[in-house]
Short mmCIF file of C-alpha atoms in Angstrom, two decimals:
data_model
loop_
_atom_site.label_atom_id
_atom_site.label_comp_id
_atom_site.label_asym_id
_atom_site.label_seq_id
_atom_site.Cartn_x
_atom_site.Cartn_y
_atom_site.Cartn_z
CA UNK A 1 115.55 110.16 94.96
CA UNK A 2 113.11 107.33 94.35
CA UNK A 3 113.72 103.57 93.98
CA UNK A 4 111.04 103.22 91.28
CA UNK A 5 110.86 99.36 91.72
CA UNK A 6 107.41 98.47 92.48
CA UNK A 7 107.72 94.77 91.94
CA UNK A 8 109.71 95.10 95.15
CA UNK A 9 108.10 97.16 97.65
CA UNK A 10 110.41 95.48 100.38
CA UNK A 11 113.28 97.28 99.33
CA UNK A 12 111.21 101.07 98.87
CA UNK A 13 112.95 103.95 100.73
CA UNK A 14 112.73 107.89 99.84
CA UNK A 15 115.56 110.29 100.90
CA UNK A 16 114.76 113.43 100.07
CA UNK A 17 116.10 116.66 101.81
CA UNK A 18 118.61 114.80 103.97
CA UNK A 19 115.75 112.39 105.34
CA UNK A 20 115.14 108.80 105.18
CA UNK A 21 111.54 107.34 105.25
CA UNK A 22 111.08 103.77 105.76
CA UNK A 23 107.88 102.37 104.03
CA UNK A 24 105.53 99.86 106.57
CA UNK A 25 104.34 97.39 105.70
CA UNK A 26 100.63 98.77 105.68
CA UNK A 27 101.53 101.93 103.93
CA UNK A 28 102.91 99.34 100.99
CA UNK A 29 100.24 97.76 100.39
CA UNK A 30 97.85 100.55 100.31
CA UNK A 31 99.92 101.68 97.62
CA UNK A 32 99.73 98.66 96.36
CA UNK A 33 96.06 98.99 96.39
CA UNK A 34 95.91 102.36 94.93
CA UNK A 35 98.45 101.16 91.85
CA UNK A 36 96.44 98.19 91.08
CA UNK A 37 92.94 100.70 90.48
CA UNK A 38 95.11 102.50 88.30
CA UNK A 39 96.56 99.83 86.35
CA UNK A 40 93.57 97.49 86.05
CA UNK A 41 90.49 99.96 86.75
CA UNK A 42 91.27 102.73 84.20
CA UNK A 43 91.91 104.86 87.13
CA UNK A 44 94.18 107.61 85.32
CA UNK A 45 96.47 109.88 87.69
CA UNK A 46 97.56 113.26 86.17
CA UNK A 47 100.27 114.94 88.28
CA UNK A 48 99.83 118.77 88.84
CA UNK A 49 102.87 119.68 86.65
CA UNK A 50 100.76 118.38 83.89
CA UNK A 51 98.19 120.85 84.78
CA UNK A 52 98.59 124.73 83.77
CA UNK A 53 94.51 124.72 85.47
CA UNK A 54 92.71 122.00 87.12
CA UNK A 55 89.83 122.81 84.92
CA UNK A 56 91.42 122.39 82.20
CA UNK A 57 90.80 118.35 82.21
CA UNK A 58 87.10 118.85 83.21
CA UNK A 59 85.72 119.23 79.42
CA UNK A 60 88.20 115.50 78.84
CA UNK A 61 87.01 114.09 81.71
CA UNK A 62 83.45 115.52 82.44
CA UNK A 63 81.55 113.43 84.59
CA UNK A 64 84.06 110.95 85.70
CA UNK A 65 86.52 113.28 87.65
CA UNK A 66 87.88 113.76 90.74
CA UNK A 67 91.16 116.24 92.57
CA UNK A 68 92.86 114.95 95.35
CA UNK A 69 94.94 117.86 96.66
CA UNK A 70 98.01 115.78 98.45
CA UNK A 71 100.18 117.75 101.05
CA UNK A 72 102.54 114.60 102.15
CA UNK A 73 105.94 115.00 100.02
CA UNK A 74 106.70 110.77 100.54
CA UNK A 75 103.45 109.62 99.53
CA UNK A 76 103.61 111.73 96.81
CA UNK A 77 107.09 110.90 96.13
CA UNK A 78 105.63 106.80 95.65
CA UNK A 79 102.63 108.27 93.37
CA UNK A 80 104.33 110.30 90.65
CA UNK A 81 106.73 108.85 88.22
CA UNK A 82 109.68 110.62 88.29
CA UNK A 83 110.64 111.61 84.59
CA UNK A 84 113.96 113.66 84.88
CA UNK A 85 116.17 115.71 87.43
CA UNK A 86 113.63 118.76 86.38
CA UNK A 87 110.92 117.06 87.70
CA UNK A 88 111.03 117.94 91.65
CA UNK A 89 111.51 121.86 90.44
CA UNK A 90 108.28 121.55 88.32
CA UNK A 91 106.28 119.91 91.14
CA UNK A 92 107.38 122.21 93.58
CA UNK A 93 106.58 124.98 91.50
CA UNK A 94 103.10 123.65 90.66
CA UNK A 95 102.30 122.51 94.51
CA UNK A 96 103.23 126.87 95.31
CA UNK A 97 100.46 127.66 92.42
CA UNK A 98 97.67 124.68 93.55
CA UNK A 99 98.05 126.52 96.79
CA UNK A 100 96.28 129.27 95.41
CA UNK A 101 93.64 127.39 93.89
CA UNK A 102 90.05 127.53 95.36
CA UNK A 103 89.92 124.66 97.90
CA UNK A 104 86.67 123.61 96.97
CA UNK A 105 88.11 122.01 93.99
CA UNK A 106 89.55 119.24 95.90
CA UNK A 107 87.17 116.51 96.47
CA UNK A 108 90.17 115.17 99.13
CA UNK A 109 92.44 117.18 100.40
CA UNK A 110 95.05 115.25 102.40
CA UNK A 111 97.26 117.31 105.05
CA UNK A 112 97.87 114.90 107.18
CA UNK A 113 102.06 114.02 107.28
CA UNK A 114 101.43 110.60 108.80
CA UNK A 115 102.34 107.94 106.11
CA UNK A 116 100.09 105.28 106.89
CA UNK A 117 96.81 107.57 107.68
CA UNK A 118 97.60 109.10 104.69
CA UNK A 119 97.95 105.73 102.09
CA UNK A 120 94.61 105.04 104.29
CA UNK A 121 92.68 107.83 103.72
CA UNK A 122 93.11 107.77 99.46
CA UNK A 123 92.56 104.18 99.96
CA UNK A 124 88.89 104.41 101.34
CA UNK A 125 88.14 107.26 98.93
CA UNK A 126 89.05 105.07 96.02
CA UNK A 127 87.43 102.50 97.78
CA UNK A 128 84.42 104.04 98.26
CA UNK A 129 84.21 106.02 94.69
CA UNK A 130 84.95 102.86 92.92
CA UNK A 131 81.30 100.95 95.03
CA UNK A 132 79.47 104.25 94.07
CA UNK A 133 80.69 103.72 90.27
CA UNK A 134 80.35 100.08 89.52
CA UNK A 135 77.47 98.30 90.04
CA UNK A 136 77.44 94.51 90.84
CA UNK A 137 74.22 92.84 89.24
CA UNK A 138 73.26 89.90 91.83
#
C-alpha cells in the first residue's frame, strides 16, 4: 500500500510484502524532480500495464520517445498511480512479460535496488534528455 499524498512527502512510506521503506530525504526530492517534468514539461509516463507492446506507442509518440525499464519495486511503487486492488496483479504480470522483451528497447534500464541511486539515475537522464530537447536562445 501507497500513501498517495504527494503534497506531503514527509509523511511517504511503502509497505509492501511485509517491508517498510522509509523515503530520504534525497530520494524525495528527486521524485519531486521527476513529478514536476511530468506535470509542467509534458513529460507523459505510461505504466507497462497500459502496454500490450512497447511498440505499440511508437507510431503516437514517434520521435519524442523514450523506455525506461525500472527493476526497483519502491521507486516504482512512488511512480505509478495506483488505480484499484487489481493493479499490483496487472503490474506484476506485465513486469514477467517486459522481461522477455528485447533489452535494447530500453533506453535506461535501472537494476539497481538502492533507492537513492536509483531516484538519481532517472533524475540525470531526464535531466540530461530535457538539455538535449530544449534549446535556450541567449
Amino acid at each position: 500500500e501507497i500513501t498517495n499524498n504527494l503534497s506531503d512527502l514527509n509523511e511517504i512510506k511503502i509497505r509492501r510484502k511485509k517491508k517498510t521503506y522509509a523515503i530520504d530525504e534525497k530520494v524525495k526530492n528527486e521524485v519531486n524532480m521527476i513529478l514536476e517534468l511530468c506535470t509542467t514539461d509534458n513529460l507523459v509516463i505510461i505504466t507497462g500495464e497500459q502496454l500490450n507492446e512497447p511498440s505499440f506507442i511508437a507510431p503516437i509518440f514517434d520521435p519524442i520517445y523514450f523506455f525506461i525499464g525500472i527493476n526497483n519495486e519502491p521507486l516504482l511503487d512512488l511512480l505509478i498511480n495506483k488505480s484499484g486492488p487489481g493493479d499490483n496483479a496487472k503490474q506484476t504480470a506485465m513486469a514477467e512479460r517486459m522481461v522477455n522483451y528485447d533489452q535494447r528497447i530500453f533506453e535506461l534500464r535501472i537494476i539497481d535496488s538502492d533507492m537513492i541511486t536509483t531516484c538519481s539515475i532517472i533524475a540525470a537522464f531526464l535531466r540530461k534528455y530535457w538539455k538535449q530537447t530544449h534549446f535556450t536562445s541567449n
